mmCIF file of C-alpha atoms in Angstrom:
data_model
loop_
_atom_site.group_PDB
_atom_site.id
_atom_site.type_symbol
_atom_site.label_atom_id
_atom_site.label_comp_id
_atom_site.label_asym_id
_atom_site.label_seq_id
_atom_site.Cartn_x
_atom_site.Cartn_y
_atom_site.Cartn_z
ATOM 1 C CA MET A 732 24.127 -36.520 -7.678
ATOM 2 C CA ASP A 733 22.245 -39.385 -6.159
ATOM 3 C CA LEU A 734 22.991 -40.299 -2.563
ATOM 4 C CA ASP A 735 25.648 -43.038 -2.423
ATOM 5 C CA VAL A 736 27.760 -44.553 0.349
ATOM 6 C CA LEU A 737 30.006 -41.489 0.601
ATOM 7 C CA GLY A 738 26.971 -39.238 0.758
ATOM 8 C CA VAL A 739 25.475 -41.316 3.554
ATOM 9 C CA LEU A 740 28.760 -41.156 5.471
ATOM 10 C CA LEU A 741 28.973 -37.380 5.080
ATOM 11 C CA LEU A 742 25.328 -36.993 5.995
ATOM 12 C CA GLY A 743 25.701 -39.092 9.146
ATOM 13 C CA ALA A 744 29.140 -37.900 10.277
ATOM 14 C CA GLY A 745 27.874 -34.516 11.461
ATOM 15 C CA PRO A 746 25.072 -35.760 13.742
ATOM 16 C CA VAL A 747 27.363 -38.448 15.165
ATOM 17 C CA ALA A 748 30.030 -35.857 15.989
ATOM 18 C CA LEU A 749 27.445 -33.785 17.870
ATOM 19 C CA VAL A 750 27.446 -36.398 20.629
ATOM 20 C CA VAL A 751 30.699 -34.945 22.029
ATOM 21 C CA ARG A 752 30.055 -31.308 21.079
ATOM 22 C CA ARG A 753 29.936 -30.069 24.695
ATOM 23 C CA ARG A 754 33.324 -31.567 25.490
ATOM 24 C CA TYR A 755 35.069 -30.623 22.231
ATOM 25 C CA PRO A 756 33.004 -27.743 20.802
ATOM 26 C CA ALA A 757 35.637 -26.316 18.439
ATOM 27 C CA THR A 758 36.727 -29.717 17.099
ATOM 28 C CA VAL A 759 33.162 -30.864 16.527
ATOM 29 C CA LEU A 760 32.354 -27.586 14.753
ATOM 30 C CA GLY A 761 35.319 -28.131 12.421
ATOM 31 C CA VAL A 762 34.275 -31.717 11.662
ATOM 32 C CA VAL A 763 30.650 -30.785 11.002
ATOM 33 C CA LEU A 764 31.691 -27.822 8.834
ATOM 34 C CA ALA A 765 34.003 -30.035 6.770
ATOM 35 C CA THR A 766 31.350 -32.715 6.230
ATOM 36 C CA THR A 767 28.729 -30.095 5.370
ATOM 37 C CA LEU A 768 30.971 -28.358 2.815
ATOM 38 C CA GLY A 769 31.989 -31.702 1.344
ATOM 39 C CA TYR A 770 28.372 -32.778 1.061
ATOM 40 C CA THR A 771 27.451 -29.472 -0.596
ATOM 41 C CA LEU A 772 30.404 -29.371 -3.022
ATOM 42 C CA LEU A 773 29.711 -32.944 -4.157
ATOM 43 C CA ASP A 774 26.205 -31.823 -5.087
ATOM 44 C CA TYR A 775 24.316 -34.367 -3.034
ATOM 45 C CA PRO A 776 20.585 -33.797 -2.517
ATOM 46 C CA ARG A 777 19.651 -31.219 0.068
ATOM 47 C CA GLY A 778 18.993 -32.732 3.492
ATOM 48 C CA PRO A 779 19.116 -32.027 7.240
ATOM 49 C CA ILE A 780 22.900 -31.747 7.253
ATOM 50 C CA PHE A 781 22.723 -27.979 7.786
ATOM 51 C CA LEU A 782 20.886 -28.535 11.082
ATOM 52 C CA ALA A 783 23.951 -30.292 12.503
ATOM 53 C CA LEU A 784 26.101 -27.321 11.491
ATOM 54 C CA ILE A 785 23.732 -24.891 13.226
ATOM 55 C CA VAL A 786 23.759 -26.971 16.429
ATOM 56 C CA ALA A 787 27.563 -27.230 16.395
ATOM 57 C CA PHE A 788 27.895 -23.489 15.769
ATOM 58 C CA VAL A 789 25.551 -22.509 18.613
ATOM 59 C CA THR A 790 27.307 -24.912 20.998
ATOM 60 C CA ALA A 791 30.719 -23.435 20.181
ATOM 61 C CA VAL A 792 29.468 -19.915 20.889
ATOM 62 C CA MET A 793 27.790 -21.004 24.142
ATOM 63 C CA LYS A 794 31.065 -22.596 25.257
ATOM 64 C CA GLY A 795 32.944 -19.356 24.691
ATOM 65 C CA ARG A 796 34.699 -20.419 21.464
ATOM 66 C CA ARG A 797 33.604 -17.294 19.635
ATOM 67 C CA VAL A 798 36.698 -16.897 17.440
ATOM 68 C CA GLU A 799 36.428 -20.452 16.152
ATOM 69 C CA ALA A 800 32.698 -19.977 15.603
ATOM 70 C CA LEU A 801 33.218 -16.789 13.580
ATOM 71 C CA VAL A 802 35.921 -18.457 11.473
ATOM 72 C CA ALA A 803 33.597 -21.397 10.811
ATOM 73 C CA LEU A 804 30.774 -19.004 9.948
ATOM 74 C CA ALA A 805 32.958 -17.155 7.433
ATOM 75 C CA LEU A 806 34.267 -20.383 5.869
ATOM 76 C CA GLY A 807 30.782 -21.824 5.582
ATOM 77 C CA TYR A 808 29.436 -18.649 3.996
ATOM 78 C CA VAL A 809 32.297 -18.393 1.502
ATOM 79 C CA GLY A 810 32.094 -22.119 0.746
ATOM 80 C CA PHE A 811 28.391 -21.924 -0.010
ATOM 81 C CA LEU A 812 28.877 -18.950 -2.337
ATOM 82 C CA TRP A 813 31.878 -20.639 -3.960
ATOM 83 C CA ALA A 814 29.794 -23.728 -4.656
ATOM 84 C CA GLY A 815 27.160 -21.635 -6.369
ATOM 85 C CA TYR A 816 29.128 -18.975 -8.231
ATOM 86 C CA LEU A 817 32.378 -20.724 -9.186
ATOM 87 C CA LEU A 818 31.631 -24.438 -9.296
ATOM 88 C CA GLY A 819 28.057 -24.246 -10.432
ATOM 89 C CA VAL A 820 27.127 -27.029 -8.028
ATOM 90 C CA GLU A 821 23.962 -25.201 -7.076
ATOM 91 C CA PRO A 822 22.092 -22.358 -8.718
ATOM 92 C CA ALA A 823 24.059 -19.197 -8.001
ATOM 93 C CA PRO A 824 22.246 -17.129 -5.377
ATOM 94 C CA SER A 825 21.243 -13.607 -6.214
ATOM 95 C CA LEU A 826 22.821 -10.659 -4.448
ATOM 96 C CA GLY A 827 19.774 -10.326 -2.243
ATOM 97 C CA GLU A 828 19.895 -14.021 -1.321
ATOM 98 C CA ALA A 829 23.617 -13.791 -0.534
ATOM 99 C CA LEU A 830 23.096 -10.746 1.666
ATOM 100 C CA GLY A 831 20.090 -12.363 3.316
ATOM 101 C CA LEU A 832 22.106 -15.479 4.115
ATOM 102 C CA GLY A 833 24.898 -13.363 5.600
ATOM 103 C CA ALA A 834 22.433 -11.416 7.718
ATOM 104 C CA TRP A 835 20.804 -14.637 8.910
ATOM 105 C CA LEU A 836 24.177 -16.081 9.927
ATOM 106 C CA LEU A 837 25.105 -12.910 11.824
ATOM 107 C CA LEU A 838 21.730 -12.972 13.569
ATOM 108 C CA LEU A 839 22.360 -16.575 14.558
ATOM 109 C CA PHE A 840 25.711 -15.559 16.038
ATOM 110 C CA ALA A 841 24.176 -12.609 17.912
ATOM 111 C CA VAL A 842 21.398 -14.726 19.414
ATOM 112 C CA SER A 843 23.914 -17.380 20.453
ATOM 113 C CA GLU A 844 26.157 -14.730 22.017
ATOM 114 C CA ILE A 845 23.256 -13.259 23.992
ATOM 115 C CA ALA A 846 22.312 -16.718 25.245
ATOM 116 C CA ARG A 847 25.930 -17.355 26.237
ATOM 117 C CA ALA A 848 26.163 -14.068 28.142
ATOM 118 C CA ARG A 849 22.940 -14.792 30.020
ATOM 119 C CA ARG A 850 24.132 -18.273 30.876
ATOM 120 C CA GLU A 851 27.447 -16.968 32.191
ATOM 121 C CA ARG A 852 25.650 -14.327 34.264
ATOM 122 C CA ALA A 853 23.409 -17.010 35.739
ATOM 123 C CA ILE A 854 26.435 -19.143 36.618
ATOM 124 C CA GLU A 855 28.223 -16.156 38.156
ATOM 125 C CA LEU A 856 25.116 -15.263 40.144
ATOM 126 C CA ALA A 857 24.894 -18.814 41.463
ATOM 127 C CA ARG A 858 28.566 -18.695 42.467
ATOM 128 C CA THR A 859 28.063 -15.350 44.173
ATOM 129 C CA ARG A 860 25.094 -16.688 46.104
ATOM 130 C CA GLU A 861 27.063 -19.763 47.126
ATOM 131 C CA ALA A 862 29.992 -17.618 48.275
ATOM 132 C CA GLU A 863 27.604 -15.377 50.208
ATOM 133 C CA ALA A 864 26.011 -18.410 51.851
ATOM 134 C CA LYS A 865 29.450 -19.704 52.854
ATOM 135 C CA ARG A 866 30.402 -16.280 54.201
ATOM 136 C CA ARG A 867 27.238 -16.077 56.267
ATOM 137 C CA ALA A 868 27.780 -19.606 57.544
ATOM 138 C CA GLY A 869 31.319 -18.663 58.564
ATOM 139 C CA GLU A 870 30.098 -15.538 60.331
ATOM 140 C CA GLU A 871 27.441 -17.585 62.101
ATOM 141 C CA ARG A 872 30.050 -20.090 63.279
ATOM 142 C CA LEU A 873 32.171 -17.224 64.610
ATOM 143 C CA ARG A 874 29.140 -15.738 66.349
ATOM 144 C CA ILE A 875 28.285 -19.057 67.977
ATOM 145 C CA ALA A 876 31.908 -19.586 69.026
ATOM 146 C CA ARG A 877 32.036 -16.080 70.502
ATOM 147 C CA GLU A 878 28.799 -16.551 72.409
ATOM 148 C CA LEU A 879 29.817 -19.933 73.798
ATOM 149 C CA HIS A 880 33.177 -18.530 74.835
ATOM 150 C CA ASP A 881 31.586 -15.533 76.501
ATOM 151 C CA VAL A 882 29.019 -17.476 78.490
ATOM 152 C CA LEU A 883 31.468 -20.145 79.648
ATOM 153 C CA ALA A 884 34.962 -18.668 79.959
ATOM 154 C CA HIS A 885 34.286 -16.356 82.901
ATOM 155 C CA ASN A 886 32.538 -18.926 85.074
ATOM 156 C CA ILE A 887 34.936 -21.731 84.114
ATOM 157 C CA SER A 888 37.886 -19.520 85.084
ATOM 158 C CA LEU A 889 36.267 -18.796 88.445
ATOM 159 C CA ILE A 890 35.601 -22.496 88.951
ATOM 160 C CA ASN A 891 39.249 -23.227 88.217
ATOM 161 C CA VAL A 892 40.453 -20.633 90.734
ATOM 162 C CA GLN A 893 38.029 -21.687 93.452
ATOM 163 C CA ALA A 894 38.779 -25.374 92.859
ATOM 164 C CA GLY A 895 42.482 -24.699 93.337
ATOM 165 C CA THR A 896 41.744 -22.809 96.549
ATOM 166 C CA ALA A 897 39.492 -25.592 97.816
ATOM 167 C CA LEU A 898 42.110 -28.253 97.122
ATOM 168 C CA HIS A 899 44.701 -26.208 98.984
ATOM 169 C CA LEU A 900 42.473 -25.828 102.042
ATOM 170 C CA LEU A 901 40.742 -29.182 102.057
ATOM 171 C CA ASP A 902 43.378 -31.159 103.958
ATOM 172 C CA GLU A 903 44.373 -28.710 106.699
ATOM 173 C CA HIS A 904 41.369 -26.363 106.901
ATOM 174 C CA PRO A 905 38.395 -28.210 105.440
ATOM 175 C CA GLU A 906 35.895 -25.816 107.001
ATOM 176 C CA GLN A 907 37.477 -22.906 105.068
ATOM 177 C CA ALA A 908 37.029 -24.776 101.780
ATOM 178 C CA ARG A 909 33.241 -24.540 102.026
ATOM 179 C CA PRO A 910 32.995 -20.976 100.558
ATOM 180 C CA SER A 911 35.115 -22.018 97.595
ATOM 181 C CA LEU A 912 32.955 -25.074 96.971
ATOM 182 C CA ALA A 913 29.824 -22.926 97.221
ATOM 183 C CA ALA A 914 31.330 -20.487 94.708
ATOM 184 C CA ILE A 915 32.067 -23.399 92.372
ATOM 185 C CA ARG A 916 28.462 -24.542 92.610
ATOM 186 C CA GLN A 917 27.130 -21.045 91.927
ATOM 187 C CA ALA A 918 29.472 -20.464 88.981
ATOM 188 C CA SER A 919 28.604 -23.826 87.429
ATOM 189 C CA ASN A 920 24.870 -23.151 87.780
ATOM 190 C CA GLU A 921 25.263 -19.751 86.145
ATOM 191 C CA ALA A 922 27.340 -21.223 83.327
ATOM 192 C CA LEU A 923 24.686 -23.858 82.659
ATOM 193 C CA ALA A 924 21.906 -21.264 82.711
ATOM 194 C CA GLU A 925 23.713 -19.006 80.244
ATOM 195 C CA LEU A 926 24.573 -21.961 78.020
ATOM 196 C CA ARG A 927 20.924 -23.035 77.933
ATOM 197 C CA SER A 928 19.941 -19.480 76.999
ATOM 198 C CA VAL A 929 22.327 -19.452 74.041
ATOM 199 C CA LEU A 930 21.329 -22.928 72.869
ATOM 200 C CA ASP A 931 17.623 -22.119 73.096
ATOM 201 C CA ILE A 932 18.043 -19.058 70.886
ATOM 202 C CA LEU A 933 20.241 -20.920 68.405
ATOM 203 C CA ARG A 934 17.725 -23.762 68.284
ATOM 204 C CA GLU A 935 14.931 -21.324 67.469
ATOM 205 C CA GLY A 936 17.023 -19.832 64.658
ATOM 206 C CA GLN A 937 16.751 -16.263 65.876
ATOM 207 C CA GLU A 938 19.134 -13.742 64.371
ATOM 208 C CA SER A 939 19.187 -11.460 67.382
ATOM 209 C CA VAL A 940 22.133 -11.481 69.721
ATOM 210 C CA PRO A 941 21.705 -14.120 72.418
ATOM 211 C CA ARG A 942 21.108 -12.607 75.808
ATOM 212 C CA SER A 943 20.586 -13.933 79.264
ATOM 213 C CA PRO A 944 18.956 -12.043 82.134
ATOM 214 C CA THR A 945 22.363 -11.170 83.646
ATOM 215 C CA SER A 946 24.186 -10.221 80.438
ATOM 216 C CA ARG A 947 23.724 -6.468 80.822
ATOM 217 C CA LEU A 948 25.784 -3.598 82.169
ATOM 218 C CA ALA A 949 23.270 -3.250 84.985
ATOM 219 C CA HIS A 950 24.585 -6.550 86.340
ATOM 220 C CA VAL A 951 28.302 -5.780 86.231
ATOM 221 C CA ASP A 952 28.202 -5.768 90.037
ATOM 222 C CA ASP A 953 27.712 -9.546 89.927
ATOM 223 C CA LEU A 954 30.867 -9.941 87.835
ATOM 224 C CA ILE A 955 32.805 -7.746 90.224
ATOM 225 C CA ALA A 956 31.623 -9.721 93.243
ATOM 226 C CA LYS A 957 32.721 -13.014 91.710
ATOM 227 C CA THR A 958 36.069 -11.564 90.642
ATOM 228 C CA GLU A 959 36.687 -10.267 94.153
ATOM 229 C CA ALA A 960 35.789 -13.687 95.540
ATOM 230 C CA ALA A 961 38.615 -15.069 93.394
ATOM 231 C CA GLY A 962 41.113 -12.717 95.084
ATOM 232 C CA ALA A 963 41.136 -9.477 93.085
ATOM 233 C CA HIS A 964 40.294 -6.012 94.429
ATOM 234 C CA VAL A 965 37.852 -4.266 92.119
ATOM 235 C CA THR A 966 36.441 -0.751 92.139
ATOM 236 C CA MET A 967 33.847 0.612 89.751
ATOM 237 C CA ARG A 968 33.005 4.141 88.694
ATOM 238 C CA ILE A 969 30.155 5.302 86.469
ATOM 239 C CA GLU A 970 30.377 8.659 84.713
ATOM 240 C CA GLY A 971 27.346 10.317 83.204
ATOM 241 C CA ASP A 972 23.754 9.266 83.570
ATOM 242 C CA ALA A 973 23.182 5.550 83.093
ATOM 243 C CA ARG A 974 20.406 4.935 80.578
ATOM 244 C CA PRO A 975 18.930 2.063 78.573
ATOM 245 C CA LEU A 976 21.100 1.009 75.657
ATOM 246 C CA ALA A 977 20.462 -0.881 72.459
ATOM 247 C CA PRO A 978 20.527 -4.631 73.262
ATOM 248 C CA GLY A 979 23.598 -5.282 71.112
ATOM 249 C CA VAL A 980 25.614 -2.466 72.695
ATOM 250 C CA ASP A 981 24.469 -3.413 76.202
ATOM 251 C CA LEU A 982 25.520 -7.020 75.716
ATOM 252 C CA ALA A 983 28.816 -6.176 73.980
ATOM 253 C CA ALA A 984 29.865 -3.752 76.728
ATOM 254 C CA PHE A 985 28.975 -6.327 79.362
ATOM 255 C CA ARG A 986 31.028 -8.975 77.551
ATOM 256 C CA VAL A 987 34.045 -6.656 77.379
ATOM 257 C CA VAL A 988 33.949 -6.168 81.147
ATOM 258 C CA GLN A 989 33.410 -9.896 81.612
ATOM 259 C CA GLU A 990 36.345 -10.877 79.421
ATOM 260 C CA ALA A 991 38.661 -8.307 81.001
ATOM 261 C CA LEU A 992 37.805 -9.559 84.497
ATOM 262 C CA THR A 993 38.218 -13.138 83.304
ATOM 263 C CA ASN A 994 41.745 -12.308 82.143
ATOM 264 C CA VAL A 995 42.440 -10.750 85.536
ATOM 265 C CA THR A 996 41.281 -13.963 87.201
ATOM 266 C CA LYS A 997 43.524 -16.020 84.935
ATOM 267 C CA HIS A 998 46.664 -13.899 84.839
ATOM 268 C CA ALA A 999 46.616 -11.532 87.826
ATOM 269 C CA ARG A 1000 44.108 -12.751 90.376
ATOM 270 C CA ASP A 1001 45.536 -10.612 93.214
ATOM 271 C CA ALA A 1002 45.573 -7.434 91.137
ATOM 272 C CA ARG A 1003 43.765 -4.204 91.802
ATOM 273 C CA VAL A 1004 41.225 -3.500 89.108
ATOM 274 C CA ALA A 1005 39.373 -0.317 88.191
ATOM 275 C CA VAL A 1006 36.244 -0.566 86.049
ATOM 276 C CA GLU A 1007 34.978 2.671 84.528
ATOM 277 C CA ILE A 1008 31.777 3.031 82.508
ATOM 278 C CA SER A 1009 31.210 6.388 80.855
ATOM 279 C CA TYR A 1010 27.847 7.375 79.362
ATOM 280 C CA GLU A 1011 28.295 10.214 76.881
ATOM 281 C CA ASP A 1012 25.798 11.755 74.500
ATOM 282 C CA ARG A 1013 26.798 9.695 71.467
ATOM 283 C CA GLU A 1014 29.286 7.232 72.862
ATOM 284 C CA LEU A 1015 29.606 4.604 75.556
ATOM 285 C CA THR A 1016 33.101 3.964 76.881
ATOM 286 C CA VAL A 1017 34.097 0.973 78.973
ATOM 287 C CA GLN A 1018 37.590 0.884 80.475
ATOM 288 C CA ILE A 1019 39.149 -1.754 82.702
ATOM 289 C CA ASP A 1020 42.589 -1.152 84.243
ATOM 290 C CA ASP A 1021 44.560 -3.537 86.414
ATOM 291 C CA ASP A 1022 48.013 -3.421 87.975
ATOM 292 C CA GLY A 1023 48.859 -7.037 87.151
ATOM 293 C CA VAL A 1024 50.495 -8.524 84.084
ATOM 294 C CA GLY A 1025 47.242 -9.017 82.193
ATOM 295 C CA ALA A 1026 46.871 -11.110 79.060
ATOM 296 C CA PRO A 1027 49.482 -10.644 76.347
ATOM 297 C CA VAL A 1028 48.174 -8.589 73.448
ATOM 298 C CA GLY A 1029 46.995 -10.887 70.693
ATOM 299 C CA ALA A 1030 47.302 -13.936 72.898
ATOM 300 C CA PRO A 1031 44.416 -16.343 72.563
ATOM 301 C CA SER A 1032 42.123 -16.688 75.485
ATOM 302 C CA GLY A 1033 39.650 -19.441 76.005
ATOM 303 C CA GLY A 1034 40.284 -21.136 72.672
ATOM 304 C CA GLY A 1035 41.252 -18.014 70.789
ATOM 305 C CA ARG A 1036 38.082 -16.025 71.433
ATOM 306 C CA GLY A 1037 39.332 -13.602 74.103
ATOM 307 C CA ILE A 1038 40.671 -10.214 73.076
ATOM 308 C CA SER A 1039 39.982 -10.963 69.407
ATOM 309 C CA GLY A 1040 36.363 -11.719 70.289
ATOM 310 C CA MET A 1041 36.044 -8.377 72.085
ATOM 311 C CA ARG A 1042 37.437 -6.562 69.053
ATOM 312 C CA GLU A 1043 34.981 -8.367 66.781
ATOM 313 C CA ARG A 1044 32.059 -7.354 68.988
ATOM 314 C CA ALA A 1045 33.117 -3.718 69.029
ATOM 315 C CA ALA A 1046 33.777 -3.586 65.281
ATOM 316 C CA ALA A 1047 30.430 -5.216 64.491
ATOM 317 C CA LEU A 1048 28.681 -2.336 66.267
ATOM 318 C CA GLY A 1049 30.791 0.401 64.698
ATOM 319 C CA GLY A 1050 33.024 0.792 67.738
ATOM 320 C CA GLU A 1051 36.621 -0.004 68.548
ATOM 321 C CA LEU A 1052 38.607 -1.734 71.256
ATOM 322 C CA GLU A 1053 42.140 -1.223 72.499
ATOM 323 C CA ALA A 1054 43.920 -3.709 74.725
ATOM 324 C CA GLY A 1055 47.505 -3.618 75.903
ATOM 325 C CA PRO A 1056 49.975 -2.781 78.667
ATOM 326 C CA ARG A 1057 49.529 0.506 80.523
ATOM 327 C CA PRO A 1058 52.299 3.054 80.943
ATOM 328 C CA GLY A 1059 53.788 2.353 84.332
ATOM 329 C CA GLY A 1060 52.650 -1.258 84.486
ATOM 330 C CA GLY A 1061 49.451 -3.205 84.380
ATOM 331 C CA PHE A 1062 46.992 -3.841 81.598
ATOM 332 C CA ARG A 1063 44.195 -1.808 80.051
ATOM 333 C CA VAL A 1064 41.141 -2.727 78.018
ATOM 334 C CA ARG A 1065 39.208 0.200 76.560
ATOM 335 C CA ALA A 1066 36.165 -0.105 74.312
ATOM 336 C CA ARG A 1067 34.052 2.611 72.712
ATOM 337 C CA PHE A 1068 30.605 2.055 71.235
ATOM 338 C CA PRO A 1069 28.466 4.552 69.328
ATOM 339 C CA VAL A 1070 25.044 5.088 70.900
ATOM 340 C CA LYS A 1071 22.000 7.169 70.070
ATOM 341 C CA PRO A 1072 21.804 10.509 71.864
ATOM 342 C CA GLU A 1073 19.601 10.496 74.923
ATOM 343 C CA GLY A 1074 16.030 11.193 73.890
ATOM 344 C CA ALA A 1075 16.626 10.373 70.213
ATOM 345 C CA GLY A 1076 13.595 8.899 68.525
ATOM 346 C CA ARG A 1077 11.139 10.306 71.054
ATOM 347 C CA PRO A 1078 8.194 12.386 69.844
#
């Protein structure tokens, strides 16, 4: 049959429908299949109409509409054979040609399915990478918040205590306010120095744990002196042989002592405090006991980074931290960190 108006419409309907194939893959496949079968059954001259059907079929598979694609494949195959064998529209294909066409259609489906699976894996991989990037960004924000809390909370608490003392003494005993004002100046200078240290490391993009020269267990005496200046009575005992520790463990243990003494300054400034540091072969234990009320377990400190921040530090290093009231009164903070045995790694 020569190409007439209906033939032109059928020939053009398929390519036009392909414009929206990504949005409506199954519908477009049905439209293109119908126009292709109609064109074939009406015995119009062979043309590029089958290309539109292939594109619609592949798109449906890529969009996950596999059932619809298989149904369309079966209908198209049966329709083509029907046109040849029963209607005589086209020369009836031989058995080999019919089997070859079926194999070609199945191969087309398999290739489309493989492409779809690869595409979905690529999308899933991109989502996983994005989720991992968000997780790392969240962890980095927590790390920064923890570091800023640690370097500021202790000194700010001391400044608050000493400022209150200075205000109390300033009117009647101004000469006695001088030590408190000097302590405020020292604490503020130390806070600024530690803050600069953290910001410098963050600015350089280093992944290592920020450290300042005084953020080590060897300088716990400085923390004790400042806590005693705020009114507490602190004793310290070291068990075992003190030795160099991994930087992360050294800093984390120091921060635990710092946070515990900060809570004493805030909640029980006149308390008696016992700091105990125990060096064992494979474990470092830090324990701080006081006879005051301490900080309520789970209560936020310094913007929510107090006890929870200590637990995060310990857990990140494979250790654990316990904080809560002591039997008989007072408050206890106890942290344990795994360490390498003394002499490990030496030749």
